[in-house]
């Protein structure tokens, strides 16, 4: 979903749909383009296999190739980056995405979904990777617990609660983005 005149972008990576749900809630409130970070080769569907691949990628600092390319990245001034927490850190596809672009002059606003352990090092990693961009306070929301068979949980009443958290967070950021 893009608007060629937008100066704001919401980009996210998701496995179970929880981070996507938050990205969509932000998109609903903002004027901005929405992009999904996708790898060229899909991750395994099986949770344990995906965890093993992620641990291997993190341990070996492997960055997967991405399908996602933002042709007009320079036009964006404000970039929301959405990510789940994987192994208490950023998933490698998010690192691949961030490393592709020049972040000078950008304002970056992270958001995170996690299985109950919080954002881990995701926000600190984003800060290190986007320097010298300006990083604003992030939002973290509990998503599913895939290890316990709970995948997409940000739906129905939980989605309504998450929407209120998103609204409160966006209001606190005090950015001139609302129409």
GROMACS .gro file of N, CA and C in nm:
model
  537
    1UNK      N    1   0.084  -0.117   0.000
    1UNK     CA    2   0.000   0.000   0.000
    1UNK      C    3   0.089   0.123   0.000
    2UNK      N    4   0.100   0.187  -0.113
    2UNK     CA    5   0.188   0.303  -0.119
    2UNK      C    6   0.117   0.423  -0.177
    3UNK      N    7   0.166   0.536  -0.138
    3UNK     CA    8   0.121   0.665  -0.188
    3UNK      C    9   0.248   0.738  -0.226
    4UNK      N   10   0.269   0.764  -0.353
    4UNK     CA   11   0.397   0.816  -0.401
    4UNK      C   12   0.435   0.951  -0.341
    5UNK      N   13   0.342   1.020  -0.276
    5UNK     CA   14   0.373   1.150  -0.217
    5UNK      C   15   0.398   1.143  -0.067
    6UNK      N   16   0.382   1.027  -0.007
    6UNK     CA   17   0.397   1.015   0.137
    6UNK      C   18   0.542   1.035   0.179
    7UNK      N   19   0.559   1.095   0.295
    7UNK     CA   20   0.692   1.111   0.352
    7UNK      C   21   0.711   1.019   0.472
    8UNK      N   22   0.614   0.933   0.495
    8UNK     CA   23   0.616   0.842   0.610
    8UNK      C   24   0.599   0.699   0.562
    9UNK      N   25   0.671   0.609   0.628
    9UNK     CA   26   0.667   0.469   0.591
    9UNK      C   27   0.651   0.383   0.716
   10UNK      N   28   0.576   0.277   0.701
   10UNK     CA   29   0.563   0.175   0.804
   10UNK      C   30   0.613   0.045   0.739
   11UNK      N   31   0.720  -0.008   0.791
   11UNK     CA   32   0.777  -0.131   0.737
   11UNK      C   33   0.780  -0.234   0.851
   12UNK      N   34   0.750  -0.359   0.818
   12UNK     CA   35   0.743  -0.459   0.925
   12UNK      C   36   0.784  -0.595   0.873
   13UNK      N   37   0.827  -0.678   0.966
   13UNK     CA   38   0.854  -0.819   0.942
   13UNK      C   39   0.764  -0.897   1.036
   14UNK      N   40   0.707  -1.006   0.987
   14UNK     CA   41   0.614  -1.082   1.070
   14UNK      C   42   0.623  -1.230   1.036
   15UNK      N   43   0.598  -1.313   1.131
   15UNK     CA   44   0.589  -1.457   1.107
   15UNK      C   45   0.445  -1.504   1.126
   16UNK      N   46   0.385  -1.463   1.236
   16UNK     CA   47   0.252  -1.513   1.272
   16UNK      C   48   0.141  -1.413   1.244
   17UNK      N   49   0.177  -1.292   1.207
   17UNK     CA   50   0.077  -1.190   1.178
   17UNK      C   51   0.058  -1.087   1.287
   18UNK      N   52   0.117  -1.107   1.405
   18UNK     CA   53   0.098  -1.012   1.514
   18UNK      C   54   0.165  -0.877   1.484
   19UNK      N   55   0.287  -0.878   1.434
   19UNK     CA   56   0.354  -0.753   1.400
   19UNK      C   57   0.281  -0.685   1.285
   20UNK      N   58   0.232  -0.763   1.191
   20UNK     CA   59   0.154  -0.707   1.081
   20UNK      C   60   0.028  -0.639   1.135
   21UNK      N   61  -0.037  -0.700   1.232
   21UNK     CA   62  -0.158  -0.641   1.289
   21UNK      C   63  -0.129  -0.504   1.349
   22UNK      N   64  -0.015  -0.490   1.419
   22UNK     CA   65   0.022  -0.361   1.476
   22UNK      C   66   0.057  -0.263   1.365
   23UNK      N   67   0.128  -0.308   1.263
   23UNK     CA   68   0.161  -0.220   1.149
   23UNK      C   69   0.033  -0.167   1.085
   24UNK      N   70  -0.065  -0.253   1.070
   24UNK     CA   71  -0.192  -0.210   1.010
   24UNK      C   72  -0.265  -0.109   1.099
   25UNK      N   73  -0.256  -0.126   1.230
   25UNK     CA   74  -0.318  -0.029   1.321
   25UNK      C   75  -0.249   0.107   1.311
   26UNK      N   76  -0.118   0.107   1.298
   26UNK     CA   77  -0.044   0.232   1.280
   26UNK      C   78  -0.082   0.293   1.145
   27UNK      N   79  -0.086   0.212   1.044
   27UNK     CA   80  -0.120   0.258   0.909
   27UNK      C   81  -0.260   0.320   0.907
   28UNK      N   82  -0.350   0.263   0.982
   28UNK     CA   83  -0.487   0.312   0.991
   28UNK      C   84  -0.492   0.455   1.046
   29UNK      N   85  -0.396   0.490   1.132
   29UNK     CA   86  -0.395   0.621   1.197
   29UNK      C   87  -0.303   0.722   1.129
   30UNK      N   88  -0.224   0.677   1.039
   30UNK     CA   89  -0.119   0.760   0.983
   30UNK      C   90  -0.135   0.779   0.833
   31UNK      N   91  -0.076   0.883   0.786
   31UNK     CA   92  -0.056   0.897   0.642
   31UNK      C   93   0.082   0.836   0.618
   32UNK      N   94   0.086   0.728   0.549
   32UNK     CA   95   0.214   0.663   0.527
   32UNK      C   96   0.199   0.536   0.446
   33UNK      N   97   0.308   0.495   0.387
   33UNK     CA   98   0.309   0.377   0.304
   33UNK      C   99   0.344   0.255   0.389
   34UNK      N  100   0.285   0.143   0.356
   34UNK     CA  101   0.300   0.020   0.433
   34UNK      C  102   0.376  -0.082   0.349
   35UNK      N  103   0.486  -0.135   0.405
   35UNK     CA  104   0.569  -0.233   0.336
   35UNK      C  105   0.596  -0.352   0.428
   36UNK      N  106   0.591  -0.470   0.371
   36UNK     CA  107   0.624  -0.592   0.444
   36UNK      C  108   0.764  -0.637   0.403
   37UNK      N  109   0.848  -0.666   0.500
   37UNK     CA  110   0.981  -0.720   0.472
   37UNK      C  111   0.963  -0.869   0.444
   38UNK      N  112   1.007  -0.910   0.325
   38UNK     CA  113   0.995  -1.051   0.286
   38UNK      C  114   1.130  -1.102   0.237
   39UNK      N  115   1.162  -1.222   0.280
   39UNK     CA  116   1.287  -1.285   0.236
   39UNK      C  117   1.265  -1.352   0.100
   40UNK      N  118   1.375  -1.363   0.024
   40UNK     CA  119   1.366  -1.433  -0.106
   40UNK      C  120   1.329  -1.579  -0.085
   41UNK      N  121   1.393  -1.642   0.012
   41UNK     CA  122   1.360  -1.780   0.047
   41UNK      C  123   1.277  -1.777   0.175
   42UNK      N  124   1.160  -1.836   0.173
   42UNK     CA  125   1.075  -1.833   0.293
   42UNK      C  126   1.136  -1.912   0.408
   43UNK      N  127   1.103  -1.868   0.527
   43UNK     CA  128   1.144  -1.942   0.646
   43UNK      C  129   1.059  -2.068   0.658
   44UNK      N  130   1.112  -2.170   0.728
   44UNK     CA  131   1.034  -2.293   0.747
   44UNK      C  132   0.901  -2.263   0.816
   45UNK      N  133   0.799  -2.337   0.780
   45UNK     CA  134   0.668  -2.322   0.843
   45UNK      C  135   0.673  -2.380   0.983
   46UNK      N  136   0.744  -2.491   1.001
   46UNK     CA  137   0.756  -2.555   1.132
   46UNK      C  138   0.832  -2.462   1.228
   47UNK      N  139   0.771  -2.436   1.342
   47UNK     CA  140   0.828  -2.342   1.439
   47UNK      C  141   0.968  -2.381   1.484
   48UNK      N  142   0.989  -2.507   1.522
   48UNK     CA  143   1.120  -2.550   1.571
   48UNK      C  144   1.228  -2.538   1.462
   49UNK      N  145   1.192  -2.570   1.338
   49UNK     CA  146   1.287  -2.555   1.228
   49UNK      C  147   1.322  -2.408   1.205
   50UNK      N  148   1.221  -2.323   1.216
   50UNK     CA  149   1.244  -2.179   1.199
   50UNK      C  150   1.334  -2.126   1.310
   51UNK      N  151   1.310  -2.170   1.433
   51UNK     CA  152   1.394  -2.128   1.545
   51UNK      C  153   1.538  -2.170   1.521
   52UNK      N  154   1.559  -2.292   1.477
   52UNK     CA  155   1.695  -2.342   1.451
   52UNK      C  156   1.762  -2.259   1.341
   53UNK      N  157   1.688  -2.227   1.235
   53UNK     CA  158   1.745  -2.145   1.128
   53UNK      C  159   1.780  -2.007   1.179
   54UNK      N  160   1.692  -1.949   1.259
   54UNK     CA  161   1.718  -1.816   1.314
   54UNK      C  162   1.842  -1.816   1.402
   55UNK      N  163   1.853  -1.914   1.491
   55UNK     CA  164   1.970  -1.922   1.580
   55UNK      C  165   2.098  -1.934   1.496
   56UNK      N  166   2.095  -2.016   1.394
   56UNK     CA  167   2.210  -2.031   1.306
   56UNK      C  168   2.245  -1.898   1.238
   57UNK      N  169   2.144  -1.829   1.185
   57UNK     CA  170   2.169  -1.700   1.119
   57UNK      C  171   2.225  -1.597   1.217
   58UNK      N  172   2.169  -1.591   1.337
   58UNK     CA  173   2.219  -1.495   1.435
   58UNK      C  174   2.362  -1.530   1.477
   59UNK      N  175   2.388  -1.656   1.504
   59UNK     CA  176   2.520  -1.700   1.548
   59UNK      C  177   2.626  -1.672   1.443
   60UNK      N  178   2.591  -1.697   1.317
   60UNK     CA  179   2.687  -1.681   1.207
   60UNK      C  180   2.678  -1.545   1.138
   61UNK      N  181   2.596  -1.455   1.193
   61UNK     CA  182   2.575  -1.321   1.137
   61UNK      C  183   2.541  -1.329   0.987
   62UNK      N  184   2.452  -1.422   0.953
   62UNK     CA  185   2.406  -1.439   0.815
   62UNK      C  186   2.286  -1.349   0.791
   63UNK      N  187   2.290  -1.277   0.681
   63UNK     CA  188   2.179  -1.189   0.646
   63UNK      C  189   2.107  -1.245   0.523
   64UNK      N  190   1.982  -1.282   0.538
   64UNK     CA  191   1.909  -1.338   0.424
   64UNK      C  192   1.883  -1.232   0.317
   65UNK      N  193   1.879  -1.278   0.195
   65UNK     CA  194   1.844  -1.192   0.082
   65UNK      C  195   1.695  -1.159   0.090
   66UNK      N  196   1.661  -1.037   0.053
   66UNK     CA  197   1.522  -0.993   0.063
   66UNK      C  198   1.458  -0.972  -0.074
   67UNK      N  199   1.327  -0.996  -0.079
   67UNK     CA  200   1.246  -0.957  -0.194
   67UNK      C  201   1.213  -0.808  -0.185
   68UNK      N  202   1.202  -0.758  -0.063
   68UNK     CA  203   1.158  -0.622  -0.038
   68UNK      C  204   1.265  -0.521  -0.078
   69UNK      N  205   1.229  -0.431  -0.166
   69UNK     CA  206   1.317  -0.320  -0.205
   69UNK      C  207   1.232  -0.194  -0.208
   70UNK      N  208   1.278  -0.090  -0.142
   70UNK     CA  209   1.209   0.038  -0.141
   70UNK      C  210   1.283   0.128  -0.240
   71UNK      N  211   1.226   0.144  -0.357
   71UNK     CA  212   1.292   0.218  -0.464
   71UNK      C  213   1.313   0.365  -0.426
   72UNK      N  214   1.214   0.425  -0.365
   72UNK     CA  215   1.218   0.569  -0.336
   72UNK      C  216   1.241   0.596  -0.187
   73UNK      N  217   1.329   0.520  -0.125
   73UNK     CA  218   1.353   0.530   0.019
   73UNK      C  219   1.390   0.673   0.062
   74UNK      N  220   1.465   0.743  -0.020
   74UNK     CA  221   1.512   0.878   0.016
   74UNK      C  222   1.397   0.974   0.044
   75UNK      N  223   1.281   0.952  -0.012
   75UNK     CA  224   1.168   1.046   0.007
   75UNK      C  225   1.110   1.038   0.148
   76UNK      N  226   1.134   0.929   0.219
   76UNK     CA  227   1.071   0.911   0.350
   76UNK      C  228   1.149   0.982   0.459
   77UNK      N  229   1.076   1.054   0.543
   77UNK     CA  230   1.137   1.126   0.655
   77UNK      C  231   1.117   1.051   0.786
   78UNK      N  232   1.000   0.989   0.800
   78UNK     CA  233   0.967   0.914   0.922
   78UNK      C  234   0.945   0.769   0.882
   79UNK      N  235   1.017   0.679   0.950
   79UNK     CA  236   1.007   0.536   0.919
   79UNK      C  237   0.976   0.460   1.048
   80UNK      N  238   0.860   0.398   1.050
   80UNK     CA  239   0.824   0.306   1.157
   80UNK      C  240   0.880   0.170   1.118
   81UNK      N  241   0.952   0.104   1.210
   81UNK     CA  242   1.006  -0.029   1.185
   81UNK      C  243   0.944  -0.126   1.284
   82UNK      N  244   0.871  -0.224   1.232
   82UNK     CA  245   0.805  -0.323   1.316
   82UNK      C  246   0.874  -0.458   1.307
   83UNK      N  247   0.892  -0.519   1.422
   83UNK     CA  248   0.963  -0.646   1.428
   83UNK      C  249   0.914  -0.732   1.544
   84UNK      N  250   0.914  -0.862   1.525
   84UNK     CA  251   0.897  -0.949   1.641
   84UNK      C  252   1.033  -0.963   1.712
   85UNK      N  253   1.031  -1.014   1.831
   85UNK     CA  254   1.154  -1.051   1.901
   85UNK      C  255   1.181  -1.197   1.870
   86UNK      N  256   1.299  -1.225   1.817
   86UNK     CA  257   1.340  -1.363   1.791
   86UNK      C  258   1.467  -1.388   1.871
   87UNK      N  259   1.462  -1.483   1.961
   87UNK     CA  260   1.580  -1.515   2.042
   87UNK      C  261   1.629  -1.390   2.114
   88UNK      N  262   1.536  -1.309   2.161
   88UNK     CA  263   1.561  -1.185   2.235
   88UNK      C  264   1.634  -1.079   2.152
   89UNK      N  265   1.626  -1.089   2.020
   89UNK     CA  266   1.698  -0.998   1.932
   89UNK      C  267   1.617  -0.971   1.806
   90UNK      N  268   1.673  -0.887   1.718
   90UNK     CA  269   1.613  -0.861   1.588
   90UNK      C  270   1.624  -0.984   1.499
   91UNK      N  271   1.520  -1.017   1.427
   91UNK     CA  272   1.533  -1.119   1.324
   91UNK      C  273   1.631  -1.071   1.217
   92UNK      N  274   1.708  -1.160   1.163
   92UNK     CA  275   1.808  -1.123   1.063
   92UNK      C  276   1.748  -1.054   0.940
   93UNK      N  277   1.626  -1.087   0.895
   93UNK     CA  278   1.571  -1.013   0.781
   93UNK      C  279   1.554  -0.863   0.809
   94UNK      N  280   1.525  -0.827   0.933
   94UNK     CA  281   1.512  -0.685   0.967
   94UNK      C  282   1.650  -0.617   0.958
   95UNK      N  283   1.751  -0.686   1.003
   95UNK     CA  284   1.887  -0.633   0.992
   95UNK      C  285   1.924  -0.617   0.844
   96UNK      N  286   1.891  -0.717   0.762
   96UNK     CA  287   1.916  -0.708   0.617
   96UNK      C  288   1.849  -0.583   0.560
   97UNK      N  289   1.725  -0.561   0.599
   97UNK     CA  290   1.652  -0.445   0.549
   97UNK      C  291   1.721  -0.315   0.589
   98UNK      N  292   1.750  -0.302   0.716
   98UNK     CA  293   1.809  -0.176   0.767
   98UNK      C  294   1.943  -0.149   0.699
   99UNK      N  295   2.023  -0.251   0.680
   99UNK     CA  296   2.157  -0.232   0.622
   99UNK      C  297   2.154  -0.191   0.475
  100UNK      N  298   2.041  -0.201   0.410
  100UNK     CA  299   2.030  -0.165   0.268
  100UNK      C  300   2.018  -0.015   0.243
  101UNK      N  301   1.991   0.063   0.346
  101UNK     CA  302   1.953   0.202   0.324
  101UNK      C  303   2.038   0.301   0.403
  102UNK      N  304   2.036   0.424   0.356
  102UNK     CA  305   2.103   0.536   0.422
  102UNK      C  306   2.002   0.602   0.515
  103UNK      N  307   2.031   0.604   0.642
  103UNK     CA  308   1.936   0.651   0.744
  103UNK      C  309   1.959   0.795   0.787
  104UNK      N  310   2.058   0.862   0.728
  104UNK     CA  311   2.083   1.002   0.764
  104UNK      C  312   1.959   1.088   0.739
  105UNK      N  313   1.926   1.170   0.838
  105UNK     CA  314   1.814   1.262   0.825
  105UNK      C  315   1.677   1.200   0.852
  106UNK      N  316   1.673   1.074   0.883
  106UNK     CA  317   1.545   1.005   0.907
  106UNK      C  318   1.511   1.007   1.056
  107UNK      N  319   1.381   1.000   1.084
  107UNK     CA  320   1.332   0.974   1.218
  107UNK      C  321   1.277   0.832   1.216
  108UNK      N  322   1.325   0.749   1.307
  108UNK     CA  323   1.287   0.608   1.311
  108UNK      C  324   1.209   0.582   1.440
  109UNK      N  325   1.098   0.511   1.423
  109UNK     CA  326   1.011   0.480   1.537
  109UNK      C  327   0.988   0.328   1.536
  110UNK      N  328   1.049   0.256   1.630
  110UNK     CA  329   1.034   0.110   1.631
  110UNK      C  330   0.909   0.064   1.704
  111UNK      N  331   0.859  -0.051   1.661
  111UNK     CA  332   0.754  -0.118   1.738
  111UNK      C  333   0.782  -0.267   1.731
  112UNK      N  334   0.736  -0.336   1.835
  112UNK     CA  335   0.777  -0.475   1.856
  112UNK      C  336   0.661  -0.557   1.909
  113UNK      N  337   0.654  -0.681   1.863
  113UNK     CA  338   0.566  -0.780   1.926
  113UNK      C  339   0.654  -0.892   1.977
  114UNK      N  340   0.610  -0.955   2.084
  114UNK     CA  341   0.693  -1.058   2.146
  114UNK      C  342   0.604  -1.158   2.218
  115UNK      N  343   0.664  -1.269   2.257
  115UNK     CA  344   0.591  -1.376   2.324
  115UNK      C  345   0.578  -1.359   2.474
  116UNK      N  346   0.604  -1.240   2.525
  116UNK     CA  347   0.588  -1.215   2.668
  116UNK      C  348   0.716  -1.178   2.739
  117UNK      N  349   0.829  -1.181   2.667
  117UNK     CA  350   0.957  -1.151   2.729
  117UNK      C  351   1.006  -1.011   2.695
  118UNK      N  352   0.925  -0.933   2.627
  118UNK     CA  353   0.961  -0.796   2.594
  118UNK      C  354   1.040  -0.787   2.465
  119UNK      N  355   1.091  -0.666   2.438
  119UNK     CA  356   1.159  -0.643   2.310
  119UNK      C  357   1.301  -0.696   2.304
  120UNK      N  358   1.353  -0.747   2.415
  120UNK     CA  359   1.493  -0.793   2.414
  120UNK      C  360   1.584  -0.679   2.371
  121UNK      N  361   1.675  -0.707   2.279
  121UNK     CA  362   1.770  -0.605   2.233
  121UNK      C  363   1.725  -0.538   2.103
  122UNK      N  364   1.601  -0.564   2.059
  122UNK     CA  365   1.559  -0.515   1.928
  122UNK      C  366   1.571  -0.364   1.913
  123UNK      N  367   1.527  -0.287   2.011
  123UNK     CA  368   1.533  -0.141   1.998
  123UNK      C  369   1.677  -0.091   2.001
  124UNK      N  370   1.760  -0.150   2.087
  124UNK     CA  371   1.901  -0.111   2.092
  124UNK      C  372   1.971  -0.146   1.961
  125UNK      N  373   1.940  -0.261   1.903
  125UNK     CA  374   1.999  -0.298   1.775
  125UNK      C  375   1.957  -0.202   1.665
  126UNK      N  376   1.830  -0.166   1.664
  126UNK     CA  377   1.783  -0.069   1.564
  126UNK      C  378   1.859   0.062   1.581
  127UNK      N  379   1.873   0.109   1.704
  127UNK     CA  380   1.946   0.233   1.729
  127UNK      C  381   2.087   0.225   1.673
  128UNK      N  382   2.156   0.117   1.697
  128UNK     CA  383   2.294   0.102   1.647
  128UNK      C  384   2.300   0.097   1.495
  129UNK      N  385   2.201   0.034   1.433
  129UNK     CA  386   2.203   0.015   1.288
  129UNK      C  387   2.161   0.139   1.209
  130UNK      N  388   2.080   0.226   1.269
  130UNK     CA  389   2.028   0.341   1.195
  130UNK      C  390   2.105   0.470   1.223
  131UNK      N  391   2.207   0.463   1.306
  131UNK     CA  392   2.285   0.583   1.336
  131UNK      C  393   2.334   0.642   1.205
  132UNK      N  394   2.319   0.768   1.182
  132UNK     CA  395   2.289   0.879   1.271
  132UNK      C  396   2.144   0.924   1.273
  133UNK      N  397   2.049   0.842   1.234
  133UNK     CA  398   1.908   0.880   1.237
  133UNK      C  399   1.863   0.906   1.380
  134UNK      N  400   1.753   0.974   1.392
  134UNK     CA  401   1.692   1.004   1.521
  134UNK      C  402   1.596   0.891   1.557
  135UNK      N  403   1.615   0.826   1.671
  135UNK     CA  404   1.528   0.718   1.716
  135UNK      C  405   1.432   0.770   1.823
  136UNK      N  406   1.303   0.753   1.801
  136UNK     CA  407   1.203   0.792   1.900
  136UNK      C  408   1.163   0.670   1.982
  137UNK      N  409   1.094   0.692   2.095
  137UNK     CA  410   1.055   0.580   2.181
  137UNK      C  411   0.967   0.479   2.108
  138UNK      N  412   0.997   0.353   2.131
  138UNK     CA  413   0.925   0.245   2.066
  138UNK      C  414   0.807   0.195   2.147
  139UNK      N  415   0.731   0.109   2.084
  139UNK     CA  416   0.617   0.043   2.147
  139UNK      C  417   0.639  -0.106   2.142
  140UNK      N  418   0.615  -0.174   2.251
  140UNK     CA  419   0.622  -0.319   2.253
  140UNK      C  420   0.488  -0.374   2.302
  141UNK      N  421   0.439  -0.475   2.233
  141UNK     CA  422   0.310  -0.535   2.264
  141UNK      C  423   0.327  -0.687   2.265
  142UNK      N  424   0.266  -0.749   2.365
  142UNK     CA  425   0.271  -0.895   2.370
  142UNK      C  426   0.185  -0.952   2.258
  143UNK      N  427   0.248  -1.038   2.181
  143UNK     CA  428   0.179  -1.106   2.072
  143UNK      C  429   0.150  -1.250   2.112
  144UNK      N  430   0.173  -1.339   2.021
  144UNK     CA  431   0.146  -1.480   2.047
  144UNK      C  432   0.261  -1.549   2.118
  145UNK      N  433   0.235  -1.670   2.157
  145UNK     CA  434   0.336  -1.758   2.216
  145UNK      C  435   0.339  -1.882   2.129
  146UNK      N  436   0.409  -1.871   2.018
  146UNK     CA  437   0.406  -1.979   1.920
  146UNK      C  438   0.456  -2.110   1.978
  147UNK      N  439   0.549  -2.103   2.072
  147UNK     CA  440   0.599  -2.225   2.135
  147UNK      C  441   0.487  -2.300   2.206
  148UNK      N  442   0.383  -2.225   2.248
  148UNK     CA  443   0.267  -2.285   2.315
  148UNK      C  444   0.147  -2.298   2.221
  149UNK      N  445   0.171  -2.284   2.091
  149UNK     CA  446   0.065  -2.301   1.993
  149UNK      C  447  -0.024  -2.179   1.974
  150UNK      N  448   0.011  -2.065   2.036
  150UNK     CA  449  -0.068  -1.943   2.021
  150UNK      C  450   0.001  -1.854   1.918
  151UNK      N  451  -0.056  -1.849   1.798
  151UNK     CA  452   0.007  -1.772   1.690
  151UNK      C  453  -0.051  -1.632   1.686
  152UNK      N  454  -0.142  -1.606   1.596
  152UNK     CA  455  -0.200  -1.473   1.583
  152UNK      C  456  -0.298  -1.449   1.697
  153UNK      N  457  -0.260  -1.364   1.789
  153UNK     CA  458  -0.348  -1.333   1.902
  153UNK      C  459  -0.400  -1.190   1.896
  154UNK      N  460  -0.339  -1.106   1.813
  154UNK     CA  461  -0.384  -0.967   1.804
  154UNK      C  462  -0.500  -0.962   1.705
  155UNK      N  463  -0.613  -1.005   1.756
  155UNK     CA  464  -0.739  -1.006   1.682
  155UNK      C  465  -0.852  -0.990   1.782
  156UNK      N  466  -0.969  -0.961   1.734
  156UNK     CA  467  -1.089  -0.946   1.816
  156UNK      C  468  -1.064  -0.849   1.932
  157UNK      N  469  -1.094  -0.889   2.056
  157UNK     CA  470  -1.080  -0.798   2.170
  157UNK      C  471  -0.934  -0.759   2.196
  158UNK      N  472  -0.842  -0.852   2.173
  158UNK     CA  473  -0.699  -0.820   2.193
  158UNK      C  474  -0.657  -0.713   2.092
  159UNK      N  475  -0.710  -0.718   1.971
  159UNK     CA  476  -0.680  -0.616   1.870
  159UNK      C  477  -0.733  -0.478   1.915
  160UNK      N  478  -0.851  -0.477   1.972
  160UNK     CA  479  -0.906  -0.351   2.022
  160UNK      C  480  -0.818  -0.292   2.132
  161UNK      N  481  -0.770  -0.377   2.223
  161UNK     CA  482  -0.680  -0.330   2.328
  161UNK      C  483  -0.548  -0.281   2.268
  162UNK      N  484  -0.496  -0.354   2.171
  162UNK     CA  485  -0.372  -0.314   2.104
  162UNK      C  486  -0.392  -0.181   2.032
  163UNK      N  487  -0.508  -0.163   1.971
  163UNK     CA  488  -0.536  -0.037   1.901
  163UNK      C  489  -0.531   0.081   1.999
  164UNK      N  490  -0.583   0.062   2.119
  164UNK     CA  491  -0.578   0.169   2.219
  164UNK      C  492  -0.433   0.198   2.259
  165UNK      N  493  -0.352   0.092   2.275
  165UNK     CA  494  -0.210   0.112   2.307
  165UNK      C  495  -0.140   0.188   2.195
  166UNK      N  496  -0.169   0.152   2.071
  166UNK     CA  497  -0.109   0.221   1.957
  166UNK      C  498  -0.151   0.368   1.957
  167UNK      N  499  -0.281   0.393   1.976
  167UNK     CA  500  -0.329   0.532   1.979
  167UNK      C  501  -0.261   0.614   2.088
  168UNK      N  502  -0.250   0.557   2.207
  168UNK     CA  503  -0.185   0.628   2.318
  168UNK      C  504  -0.039   0.657   2.286
  169UNK      N  505   0.031   0.559   2.231
  169UNK     CA  506   0.172   0.574   2.195
  169UNK      C  507   0.190   0.681   2.089
  170UNK      N  508   0.110   0.676   1.984
  170UNK     CA  509   0.121   0.775   1.877
  170UNK      C  510   0.093   0.915   1.930
  171UNK      N  511  -0.003   0.927   2.019
  171UNK     CA  512  -0.034   1.057   2.081
  171UNK      C  513   0.085   1.108   2.161
  172UNK      N  514   0.150   1.019   2.237
  172UNK     CA  515   0.266   1.058   2.318
  172UNK      C  516   0.385   1.099   2.231
  173UNK      N  517   0.396   1.042   2.113
  173UNK     CA  518   0.507   1.079   2.023
  173UNK      C  519   0.492   1.222   1.973
  174UNK      N  520   0.369   1.273   1.971
  174UNK     CA  521   0.343   1.413   1.936
  174UNK      C  522   0.400   1.451   1.799
  175UNK      N  523   0.379   1.365   1.701
  175UNK     CA  524   0.426   1.392   1.566
  175UNK      C  525   0.315   1.455   1.483
  176UNK      N  526   0.350   1.544   1.393
  176UNK     CA  527   0.248   1.609   1.310
  176UNK      C  528   0.208   1.521   1.191
  177UNK      N  529   0.158   1.401   1.217
  177UNK     CA  530   0.127   1.308   1.109
  177UNK      C  531  -0.020   1.284   1.088
  178UNK      N  532  -0.102   1.323   1.184
  178UNK     CA  533  -0.245   1.297   1.170
  178UNK      C  534  -0.305   1.391   1.068
  179UNK      N  535  -0.404   1.342   0.997
  179UNK     CA  536  -0.481   1.429   0.906
  179UNK      C  537  -0.606   1.472   0.976
   0.00000   0.00000   0.00000
